[in-house]
Amino acid sequence: MVLEATMICIDNSEWTRNGDYSPNRFQAQAEAVNLICGAKTQSNPENTVGILTMAGKGVRVLVTPTSDLGKILACLEIGGEMNLAAGIQVAQLALKHRQNKKQQQRIIVFAGSPVKYDKKSLETIGRKLKKNNVSLDVVDFGEEDDGKPEKLEALVSAVNSSDSSHIVHVPPGGDALSDVLITTPIFTGDGEGGSGFAAAAAAAAAAGGASGFDFGVDPNLDPELALALRVSMEEERARQEAAAKRAAEEAERQDKGEGQTSNAADATMTENVSSVSPDDDNKRNDPMEDETALLRQALAMSMDEPRSSQSGGVSAGDADMPEATMEDQELALALQMSVQDNAKDSGNQAEMSTVLGDQSFVSSILASLPGVDPNDPSVKELLASLQGQGEATTGMWVTDECKNSFMEMKWKKVHRYIVFKIDEKSKLLTVDKVGGPAESYEDLTASLPQDDCRYAVFDFDFVTVDNCRKSKIFFIAWAPTASRIRAKMLYATSKDGLRRVLDGISYEVQATDPTEMGIEIIKDRAK
């Protein structure tokens, strides 16, 4: 039996609402995914299966592994366009960090909407998968415009080694998508590695097709078994429809509660912008003025770099690559770019200086700080000195240590929280303390001083009522009443500059004493 870790990439774009597959493309796809997951997990108890979506708000990893896939699929939302390149890269990253390194790696992609990438870009991705010993199966259904079958075949050909990768084209028709896949290598496995469950199901499907009876059972010979199978199928469909309805209602309530302030930072990772744009080739030579643009250019260049393919069969282990660390950063950047547009406003510094010159605005900020009198002579003197240091509040003084620590917490989950402080002498914002993944929210609150201000970010994990695991990053502005007036002003006017650097914050909490940032407040905001 093959020991394998599998990531299934689901197409949940607007195109999957089409009804040319019964009952529609998305439901037909969900039934096929359930069938494949059952075959994979029953063929070997140590096999793991993960699921991610390629559309909606962006590439989103739902889970790996799980035993209740029906409930997970019920949490999905349909919308947006499929991002094939980003989905495959995120799936590869998830497989690379699997717990059991002895497992072979496989990605199964369901493509039911047009592919916007050209053949060259897909072949580059395929060679990268082959170098990392990742097999790829593609289920092509739905649209066939713009040479979609040829593009997908080129992708699979670039990955294929020893016939370990497959592509299946499923045209619209009377047969269900799962019925077609049940007789293909994608479902039955390669050679002796196929599961007994899959082989039995395929044999039953073949018998059923030959005899013309549902489930391969003649109701005249065994009416009780035929009735039991039909009732079981109807109950399962009713359960999935009810779960989908509850998930949709809960998602609607969450959207109303969060409004426009929630930027998803899921275990899963959500958003709109493509991690690898087909237009990157045309932009590679453009001048880059900030670090994010340079990283974007490096990612585009890495996607077009020629890859040398390995000969022979697929090795059970990962390829030893000296550039592995850089590729992790590139894939992390791909996820970050799928979250939101990172275009920076080059006029931030001048804008901040203008804000400091607005006396009414600054006075309103100072009036909101506990124990601060805007008319105090010392406060006015301090404000005058800050107006000559506008650059210190634009985020330009944030050290690389702060950015790198936040990225490690966001993508690699190596930190539970990070505490930042301002060094007034050097005008730099540095890392004061980091908490390991085993530390708790109580450890964060205990690390905050009682007589000085701090910034902090906390990675809060929780489970929704639909049993979906999520993660939200909280930004905490800590300004205790006992802290100095100068410190309160520095931290209040510098907060926006730090927030712009820390991309992926979901909620902000401002606190002057521990009761204003208790764990119950965090839980209520997350829900």
Coordinates of C-alpha atoms in Angstrom, one line a residue:
M1 CA 0.0 0.0 0.0
V2 CA 1.3 3.4 -0.9
L3 CA 2.0 5.8 2.0
E4 CA 0.9 9.1 0.7
A5 CA 0.0 12.7 1.7
T6 CA -2.5 14.3 -0.6
M7 CA -3.7 17.9 -1.0
I8 CA -7.0 18.4 -3.0
C9 CA -7.4 21.8 -4.7
I10 CA -11.1 22.6 -5.1
D11 CA -12.5 25.1 -7.7
N12 CA -15.1 27.1 -5.9
S13 CA -15.3 30.0 -8.4
E14 CA -18.5 31.5 -9.8
W15 CA -18.2 29.1 -12.8
T16 CA -19.1 26.2 -10.5
R17 CA -22.7 27.4 -10.2
N18 CA -23.3 26.1 -13.8
G19 CA -25.8 23.3 -14.0
D20 CA -24.3 21.4 -16.9
Y21 CA -23.2 18.7 -14.4
S22 CA -25.9 17.2 -12.1
P23 CA -26.9 18.9 -9.8
N24 CA -24.3 21.6 -10.5
R25 CA -20.6 21.7 -11.0
F26 CA -19.8 22.5 -7.4
Q27 CA -22.0 19.7 -5.9
A28 CA -20.7 17.2 -8.4
Q29 CA -17.2 18.2 -7.5
A30 CA -17.9 17.9 -3.7
E31 CA -19.2 14.3 -4.2
A32 CA -16.1 13.3 -6.1
V33 CA -13.9 14.9 -3.4
N34 CA -15.7 12.9 -0.7
L35 CA -15.2 9.7 -2.7
I36 CA -11.5 10.3 -3.3
C37 CA -10.9 11.2 0.4
G38 CA -12.6 8.0 1.5
A39 CA -10.5 5.9 -0.9
K40 CA -7.2 7.6 0.2
T41 CA -7.8 7.2 3.9
Q42 CA -9.1 3.7 3.7
S43 CA -6.3 2.4 1.5
N44 CA -3.7 3.1 4.3
P45 CA -4.6 4.3 7.8
E46 CA -1.4 6.5 7.8
N47 CA -2.5 8.4 4.7
T48 CA -3.4 12.0 5.2
V49 CA -5.7 14.2 3.0
G50 CA -5.9 18.0 3.0
I51 CA -8.3 20.3 1.2
L52 CA -7.9 23.9 0.0
T53 CA -10.0 26.2 -2.2
M54 CA -8.6 28.3 -5.1
A55 CA -11.3 31.0 -5.4
G56 CA -13.5 33.0 -3.2
K57 CA -11.5 35.5 -1.2
G58 CA -8.3 33.7 -2.3
V59 CA -6.4 30.5 -1.7
R60 CA -7.5 29.1 1.6
V61 CA -6.3 25.9 3.3
L62 CA -9.3 24.3 5.0
V63 CA -7.9 21.4 6.8
T64 CA -5.3 18.5 6.9
P65 CA -6.1 15.9 7.9
T66 CA -9.7 15.2 9.0
S67 CA -12.4 12.5 9.2
D68 CA -15.5 14.7 8.8
L69 CA -15.0 16.0 5.3
G70 CA -18.7 16.5 4.7
K71 CA -18.9 19.3 7.4
I72 CA -15.8 20.9 6.0
L73 CA -17.1 21.0 2.5
A74 CA -20.3 22.5 3.8
C75 CA -18.4 25.6 5.0
L76 CA -17.3 26.6 1.5
E77 CA -18.3 29.7 -0.2
I78 CA -18.7 30.1 -4.0
G79 CA -17.4 33.2 -5.7
G80 CA -14.5 34.9 -7.5
E81 CA -12.1 33.4 -10.0
M82 CA -9.9 30.3 -9.8
N83 CA -6.2 31.0 -9.1
L84 CA -4.6 27.8 -10.3
A85 CA -0.9 28.7 -9.9
A86 CA -1.4 30.0 -6.3
G87 CA -3.4 27.0 -5.3
I88 CA -0.8 24.5 -6.5
Q89 CA 2.0 26.5 -4.8
V90 CA 0.2 26.6 -1.5
A91 CA -0.6 22.9 -1.7
Q92 CA 3.1 22.2 -2.4
L93 CA 4.0 24.2 0.7
A94 CA 1.5 22.4 2.8
L95 CA 2.9 19.0 1.7
K96 CA 6.5 20.1 2.2
H97 CA 5.7 20.7 5.9
R98 CA 3.8 17.4 6.4
Q99 CA 4.6 15.6 9.7
N100 CA 5.5 12.2 8.2
K101 CA 8.4 12.8 5.7
K102 CA 8.1 9.2 4.5
Q103 CA 4.8 9.9 2.8
Q104 CA 4.9 10.4 -1.0
Q105 CA 3.4 13.7 -2.1
R106 CA 0.4 14.2 -4.4
I107 CA -1.8 17.1 -5.5
I108 CA -5.2 16.6 -7.0
V109 CA -6.6 19.6 -8.8
F110 CA -10.3 20.1 -9.9
A111 CA -10.4 22.7 -12.6
G112 CA -14.0 23.6 -13.6
S113 CA -13.4 27.2 -14.8
P114 CA -11.1 28.8 -17.4
V115 CA -7.3 28.8 -16.8
K116 CA -5.9 32.4 -17.2
Y117 CA -2.2 31.3 -17.2
D118 CA -0.3 30.6 -20.4
K119 CA 1.3 27.2 -21.1
K120 CA 4.8 28.4 -20.4
S121 CA 3.9 29.5 -16.8
L122 CA 2.2 26.2 -16.1
E123 CA 5.1 24.2 -17.4
T124 CA 7.4 26.1 -15.1
I125 CA 5.2 25.2 -12.2
G126 CA 5.1 21.6 -13.3
R127 CA 9.0 21.4 -13.5
K128 CA 9.1 22.8 -9.9
L129 CA 6.7 20.1 -8.7
K130 CA 8.8 17.4 -10.4
K131 CA 12.0 18.7 -8.8
N132 CA 10.3 18.4 -5.4
N133 CA 9.0 14.8 -6.1
V134 CA 5.3 15.9 -6.1
S135 CA 2.8 14.0 -8.3
L136 CA -0.1 15.8 -9.8
D137 CA -3.5 14.6 -10.9
V138 CA -5.9 17.0 -12.7
V139 CA -9.6 16.6 -13.2
D140 CA -10.6 18.9 -16.2
F141 CA -14.4 19.5 -16.4
G142 CA -16.5 22.4 -17.4
E143 CA -15.1 25.2 -19.7
E144 CA -12.9 24.3 -22.6
D145 CA -12.3 27.8 -24.0
D146 CA -8.9 29.4 -24.6
G147 CA -7.1 26.1 -25.0
K148 CA -7.7 24.9 -21.4
P149 CA -7.3 21.2 -22.1
E150 CA -4.0 21.8 -23.8
K151 CA -2.7 24.0 -21.0
L152 CA -3.6 21.4 -18.4
E153 CA -2.0 18.6 -20.4
A154 CA 1.2 20.6 -20.7
L155 CA 1.2 21.1 -16.9
V156 CA 0.8 17.4 -16.2
S157 CA 3.4 16.4 -18.8
A158 CA 5.9 18.7 -17.1
V159 CA 5.3 17.0 -13.8
N160 CA 4.9 13.4 -14.9
S161 CA 7.6 10.9 -14.0
S162 CA 7.1 7.1 -14.4
D163 CA 3.5 7.7 -15.2
S164 CA 2.7 8.9 -11.6
S165 CA 0.6 11.9 -12.7
H166 CA -2.7 11.8 -14.6
I167 CA -5.2 14.0 -16.2
V168 CA -8.9 13.2 -16.8
H169 CA -11.2 15.2 -19.1
V170 CA -14.8 14.8 -18.1
P171 CA -17.3 16.3 -20.6
P172 CA -20.9 17.3 -19.5
G173 CA -23.3 14.5 -19.8
G174 CA -25.6 12.1 -18.0
D175 CA -22.8 10.4 -15.9
A176 CA -22.0 12.0 -12.6
L177 CA -18.4 13.3 -12.1
S178 CA -17.7 10.8 -9.3
D179 CA -19.0 7.9 -11.5
V180 CA -16.4 8.8 -14.2
L181 CA -13.5 9.2 -11.8
I182 CA -14.2 5.9 -10.0
T183 CA -12.6 3.9 -12.9
T184 CA -9.6 6.2 -13.4
P185 CA -6.1 6.0 -11.8
I186 CA -6.9 9.2 -9.9
F187 CA -9.3 7.1 -7.8
T188 CA -8.0 3.6 -8.0
G189 CA -4.3 4.4 -7.5
D190 CA -1.3 3.4 -9.4
G191 CA -0.8 -0.4 -9.8
E192 CA -0.5 -2.2 -6.5
G193 CA -0.8 1.0 -4.6
G194 CA -4.5 1.3 -5.3
S195 CA -6.8 0.8 -2.4
G196 CA -9.0 -2.2 -1.9
F197 CA -11.9 0.2 -1.1
A198 CA -11.3 2.0 -4.4
A199 CA -11.1 -1.3 -6.4
A200 CA -14.3 -2.6 -4.8
A201 CA -16.1 0.6 -5.5
A202 CA -14.9 0.6 -9.1
A203 CA -16.0 -3.0 -9.6
A204 CA -19.4 -2.2 -8.1
A205 CA -19.8 0.8 -10.4
A206 CA -18.8 -1.3 -13.4
A207 CA -21.3 -4.0 -12.4
G208 CA -24.0 -1.4 -11.8
G209 CA -23.3 0.2 -15.2
A210 CA -23.4 -3.2 -16.9
S211 CA -26.7 -4.3 -15.2
G212 CA -28.4 -0.9 -15.3
F213 CA -29.2 -1.0 -11.5
D214 CA -28.3 1.7 -9.0
F215 CA -25.4 0.9 -6.7
G216 CA -24.8 -2.4 -8.7
V217 CA -27.7 -4.2 -6.8
D218 CA -30.7 -5.8 -8.5
P219 CA -33.7 -4.7 -6.4
N220 CA -35.5 -7.9 -7.5
L221 CA -32.8 -10.1 -6.0
D222 CA -32.1 -8.1 -2.9
P223 CA -34.8 -5.5 -2.4
E224 CA -33.8 -4.7 1.3
L225 CA -30.2 -4.0 0.4
A226 CA -31.2 -1.8 -2.6
L227 CA -33.6 0.2 -0.4
A228 CA -31.0 0.6 2.4
L229 CA -28.5 1.9 0.0
R230 CA -30.9 4.4 -1.5
V231 CA -32.1 5.6 1.9
S232 CA -28.6 6.0 3.1
M233 CA -27.7 8.1 0.0
E234 CA -30.8 10.3 0.5
E235 CA -30.0 10.8 4.2
E236 CA -26.4 11.8 3.4
R237 CA -27.5 14.3 0.8
A238 CA -30.1 15.8 3.2
R239 CA -27.4 16.1 5.9
Q240 CA -25.0 17.8 3.6
E241 CA -27.7 20.3 2.4
A242 CA -28.6 21.1 6.0
A243 CA -25.0 21.6 7.0
A244 CA -24.4 23.8 4.0
K245 CA -27.5 25.9 4.9
R246 CA -26.3 26.4 8.5
A247 CA -22.8 27.3 7.4
A248 CA -24.2 29.9 5.0
E249 CA -26.3 31.5 7.7
E250 CA -23.4 31.6 10.1
A251 CA -21.1 33.1 7.5
E252 CA -23.7 35.8 6.8
R253 CA -23.9 36.6 10.5
Q254 CA -20.1 36.8 10.8
D255 CA -19.9 39.1 7.7
K256 CA -22.4 41.5 9.2
G257 CA -20.6 41.5 12.5
E258 CA -17.1 42.0 11.1
G259 CA -18.0 44.5 8.4
Q260 CA -15.0 45.9 6.5
T261 CA -12.4 45.6 9.3
S262 CA -11.7 41.9 9.0
N263 CA -8.6 40.9 6.9
A264 CA -8.5 37.2 7.1
A265 CA -5.2 35.7 8.4
D266 CA -6.6 32.1 8.3
A267 CA -4.4 28.5 9.0
T268 CA -5.8 29.0 6.2
M269 CA -5.0 32.1 4.3
T270 CA -7.5 34.1 2.3
E271 CA -7.7 36.7 -0.4
N272 CA -8.0 38.1 -3.9
V273 CA -4.8 39.1 -5.5
S274 CA -2.9 36.5 -7.6
S275 CA 0.4 35.3 -6.3
V276 CA 1.8 34.8 -9.7
S277 CA 0.5 37.1 -12.4
P278 CA 0.8 36.2 -16.1
D279 CA 1.8 39.9 -16.6
D280 CA 4.8 39.6 -14.3
D281 CA 7.1 38.9 -17.4
N282 CA 6.2 42.4 -18.7
K283 CA 6.9 44.1 -15.3
R284 CA 10.2 42.4 -14.5
N285 CA 12.3 45.3 -15.7
D286 CA 10.3 48.1 -14.1
P287 CA 12.1 50.1 -11.4
M288 CA 11.2 49.0 -7.9
E289 CA 11.1 51.6 -5.1
D290 CA 10.3 49.5 -2.0
E291 CA 11.1 46.2 -0.5
T292 CA 7.8 44.6 -1.4
A293 CA 8.2 45.4 -5.1
L294 CA 11.7 43.9 -5.1
L295 CA 10.3 40.7 -3.5
R296 CA 7.5 40.6 -6.1
Q297 CA 10.1 40.9 -8.8
A298 CA 12.2 38.1 -7.3
L299 CA 9.1 35.8 -7.1
A300 CA 8.4 36.5 -10.8
M301 CA 12.0 35.7 -11.8
S302 CA 11.9 32.5 -9.8
M303 CA 8.8 31.4 -11.6
D304 CA 10.4 31.9 -15.0
E305 CA 13.8 30.3 -14.1
P306 CA 14.5 27.1 -16.1
R307 CA 14.3 24.0 -14.0
S308 CA 16.3 20.9 -14.7
S309 CA 14.1 17.8 -14.5
Q310 CA 15.3 14.6 -12.7
S311 CA 15.4 11.3 -14.5
G312 CA 14.1 8.0 -13.2
G313 CA 11.3 7.2 -10.7
V314 CA 9.9 9.3 -8.0
S315 CA 11.9 9.2 -4.7
A316 CA 10.1 8.8 -1.5
G317 CA 12.0 11.7 0.1
D318 CA 12.2 15.4 -0.6
A319 CA 14.8 16.8 -3.0
D320 CA 17.7 18.3 -1.2
M321 CA 17.6 21.9 -2.4
P322 CA 19.9 24.6 -1.1
E323 CA 17.4 27.2 -2.1
A324 CA 14.7 25.7 0.1
T325 CA 14.7 28.6 2.5
M326 CA 14.3 31.2 -0.3
E327 CA 11.4 29.1 -1.8
D328 CA 9.6 29.1 1.5
Q329 CA 9.9 32.9 1.6
E330 CA 8.6 33.1 -2.0
L331 CA 5.6 30.9 -1.3
A332 CA 4.9 32.9 1.9
L333 CA 5.0 36.1 -0.2
A334 CA 2.7 34.4 -2.7
L335 CA 0.2 33.9 0.2
Q336 CA 0.7 37.5 1.4
M337 CA 0.1 38.9 -2.1
S338 CA -3.1 36.8 -2.3
V339 CA -4.3 38.5 0.8
Q340 CA -4.4 42.1 -0.5
D341 CA -2.8 44.7 -2.8
N342 CA 0.5 45.7 -1.2
A343 CA 1.0 48.9 -3.3
K344 CA 2.5 51.6 -1.1
D345 CA 1.8 55.2 -1.2
S346 CA 5.0 57.1 -1.8
G347 CA 3.6 60.2 -0.2
N348 CA 3.2 58.7 3.3
Q349 CA 5.9 60.8 4.9
A350 CA 4.6 64.1 3.6
E351 CA 1.1 63.0 4.6
M352 CA 2.2 62.3 8.2
S353 CA 3.9 65.6 8.5
T354 CA 0.6 67.3 7.4
V355 CA -1.3 65.3 10.0
L356 CA 1.1 66.5 12.8
G357 CA 0.6 70.0 11.6
D358 CA -3.2 69.7 12.0
Q359 CA -3.6 71.0 15.6
S360 CA -7.2 70.1 15.9
F361 CA -6.6 66.5 14.9
V362 CA -3.6 66.1 17.3
S363 CA -5.5 67.8 20.1
S364 CA -8.3 65.2 19.7
I365 CA -5.8 62.4 19.9
L366 CA -4.2 63.9 23.0
A367 CA -7.5 64.4 24.7
S368 CA -8.4 60.7 24.3
L369 CA -5.2 59.7 26.2
P370 CA -5.8 59.2 30.0
G371 CA -4.0 61.8 32.1
V372 CA -2.8 64.0 29.2
D373 CA -3.8 67.7 29.0
P374 CA -3.4 69.1 25.5
N375 CA -2.9 72.6 26.9
D376 CA 0.0 71.6 29.2
P377 CA 3.2 73.6 28.2
S378 CA 5.4 70.5 28.3
V379 CA 3.0 68.7 26.0
K380 CA 3.0 71.6 23.5
E381 CA 6.8 71.7 23.6
L382 CA 7.0 67.9 22.9
L383 CA 4.5 68.2 20.0
A384 CA 6.7 70.9 18.4
S385 CA 9.7 68.6 18.6
L386 CA 7.8 65.8 17.0
Q387 CA 6.7 67.9 14.1
G388 CA 10.4 68.2 13.2
Q389 CA 10.7 64.4 13.3
G390 CA 7.9 63.5 10.9
E391 CA 9.9 60.6 9.5
A392 CA 9.8 58.8 12.9
T393 CA 6.0 58.3 12.5
T394 CA 5.8 57.1 9.0
G395 CA 6.9 53.5 9.7
M396 CA 10.4 54.0 8.0
W397 CA 12.1 53.3 11.4
V398 CA 10.6 49.9 11.9
T399 CA 13.5 47.4 12.0
D400 CA 13.8 44.3 9.8
E401 CA 13.7 42.2 13.0
C402 CA 10.1 43.4 13.6
K403 CA 9.0 42.5 10.0
N404 CA 10.7 39.1 10.0
S405 CA 9.4 38.1 13.4
F406 CA 5.9 39.0 12.3
M407 CA 6.2 37.0 9.1
E408 CA 7.5 34.0 11.0
M409 CA 4.5 34.2 13.4
K410 CA 2.0 34.7 10.5
W411 CA 3.2 32.0 8.2
K412 CA 5.4 29.5 10.1
K413 CA 3.5 29.8 13.5
V414 CA 6.7 29.8 15.5
H415 CA 5.6 32.6 17.8
R416 CA 2.4 32.9 19.8
Y417 CA 2.9 36.7 20.4
I418 CA 5.4 39.5 19.8
V419 CA 5.9 42.6 21.9
F420 CA 7.4 45.8 20.3
K421 CA 8.9 48.9 21.9
I422 CA 10.2 52.2 20.8
D423 CA 13.8 53.2 21.5
E424 CA 13.5 56.9 21.9
K425 CA 17.2 57.5 21.5
S426 CA 17.7 55.8 18.2
K427 CA 14.1 56.4 17.0
L428 CA 13.8 52.7 16.1
L429 CA 11.0 50.3 16.8
T430 CA 12.4 47.0 17.9
V431 CA 11.3 43.6 19.2
D432 CA 11.0 43.6 23.0
K433 CA 9.9 40.0 23.6
V434 CA 8.6 37.0 21.6
G435 CA 6.5 34.1 23.0
G436 CA 6.8 30.6 21.8
P437 CA 3.9 28.6 20.3
A438 CA 3.2 26.9 23.6
E439 CA 2.7 30.1 25.5
S440 CA -0.7 31.6 26.3
Y441 CA -2.5 34.9 26.3
E442 CA -1.8 35.2 30.0
D443 CA 1.9 35.1 29.3
L444 CA 1.5 38.0 26.9
T445 CA -0.4 40.2 29.4
A446 CA 2.2 39.3 32.1
S447 CA 5.0 40.5 29.9
L448 CA 3.6 44.0 29.4
P449 CA 5.1 46.7 31.8
Q450 CA 2.8 48.5 34.1
D451 CA 4.5 51.9 33.7
D452 CA 5.4 52.0 30.0
C453 CA 3.7 51.7 26.7
R454 CA 4.1 48.8 24.2
Y455 CA 2.7 47.4 21.0
A456 CA 1.9 43.7 20.8
V457 CA 0.5 41.2 18.3
F458 CA -1.2 37.9 19.4
D459 CA -2.1 34.9 17.1
F460 CA -5.4 33.6 18.5
D461 CA -6.6 30.2 17.4
F462 CA -10.2 29.1 17.7
V463 CA -12.9 26.8 16.3
T464 CA -16.2 28.1 14.8
V465 CA -19.6 26.7 15.5
D466 CA -19.3 24.8 12.2
N467 CA -16.1 23.1 13.5
C468 CA -13.8 25.1 11.1
R469 CA -10.4 25.9 12.6
K470 CA -9.5 29.6 12.2
S471 CA -6.8 32.0 13.3
K472 CA -7.0 35.7 13.8
I473 CA -4.1 38.1 14.6
F474 CA -4.8 40.8 17.2
F475 CA -2.9 44.1 17.4
I476 CA -2.8 45.5 21.0
A477 CA -1.9 49.1 21.8
W478 CA -0.9 49.1 25.5
A479 CA -0.8 52.6 27.1
P480 CA -1.2 52.2 30.9
T481 CA -2.2 55.2 33.0
A482 CA 1.0 55.2 34.9
S483 CA 3.2 55.6 31.7
R484 CA 4.9 58.9 30.8
I485 CA 3.1 61.5 28.7
R486 CA 5.8 61.5 26.1
A487 CA 5.6 57.7 25.8
K488 CA 1.8 57.9 25.3
M489 CA 2.2 60.5 22.6
L490 CA 5.0 58.7 20.8
Y491 CA 3.1 55.4 20.7
A492 CA -0.2 57.0 19.7
T493 CA 1.3 58.9 16.7
S494 CA 3.5 56.0 15.6
K495 CA 0.9 53.2 15.7
D496 CA -0.4 53.7 12.1
G497 CA 3.1 53.4 10.7
L498 CA 3.7 50.0 12.4
R499 CA 0.2 48.8 11.3
R500 CA 1.0 49.5 7.7
V501 CA 4.1 47.3 8.0
L502 CA 2.4 44.4 9.8
D503 CA 0.1 43.2 6.9
G504 CA -2.5 40.7 8.1
I505 CA -3.9 42.2 11.3
S506 CA -7.5 41.3 11.8
Y507 CA -8.5 43.3 14.9
E508 CA -7.1 46.1 17.1
V509 CA -7.5 46.4 20.9
Q510 CA -6.5 49.6 22.8
A511 CA -6.0 49.1 26.5
T512 CA -4.9 51.3 29.5
D513 CA -5.4 48.5 32.1
P514 CA -5.6 44.7 31.9
T515 CA -9.4 44.6 32.2
E516 CA -9.7 46.3 28.8
M517 CA -7.8 43.5 27.0
G518 CA -9.0 40.3 28.8
I519 CA -9.2 37.0 27.0
E520 CA -13.0 37.2 26.9
I521 CA -12.8 40.4 24.9
I522 CA -10.5 38.7 22.5
K523 CA -12.9 35.7 22.1
D524 CA -15.9 38.0 21.6
R525 CA -14.1 40.0 18.9
A526 CA -12.9 36.9 17.1
K527 CA -16.5 35.5 16.9

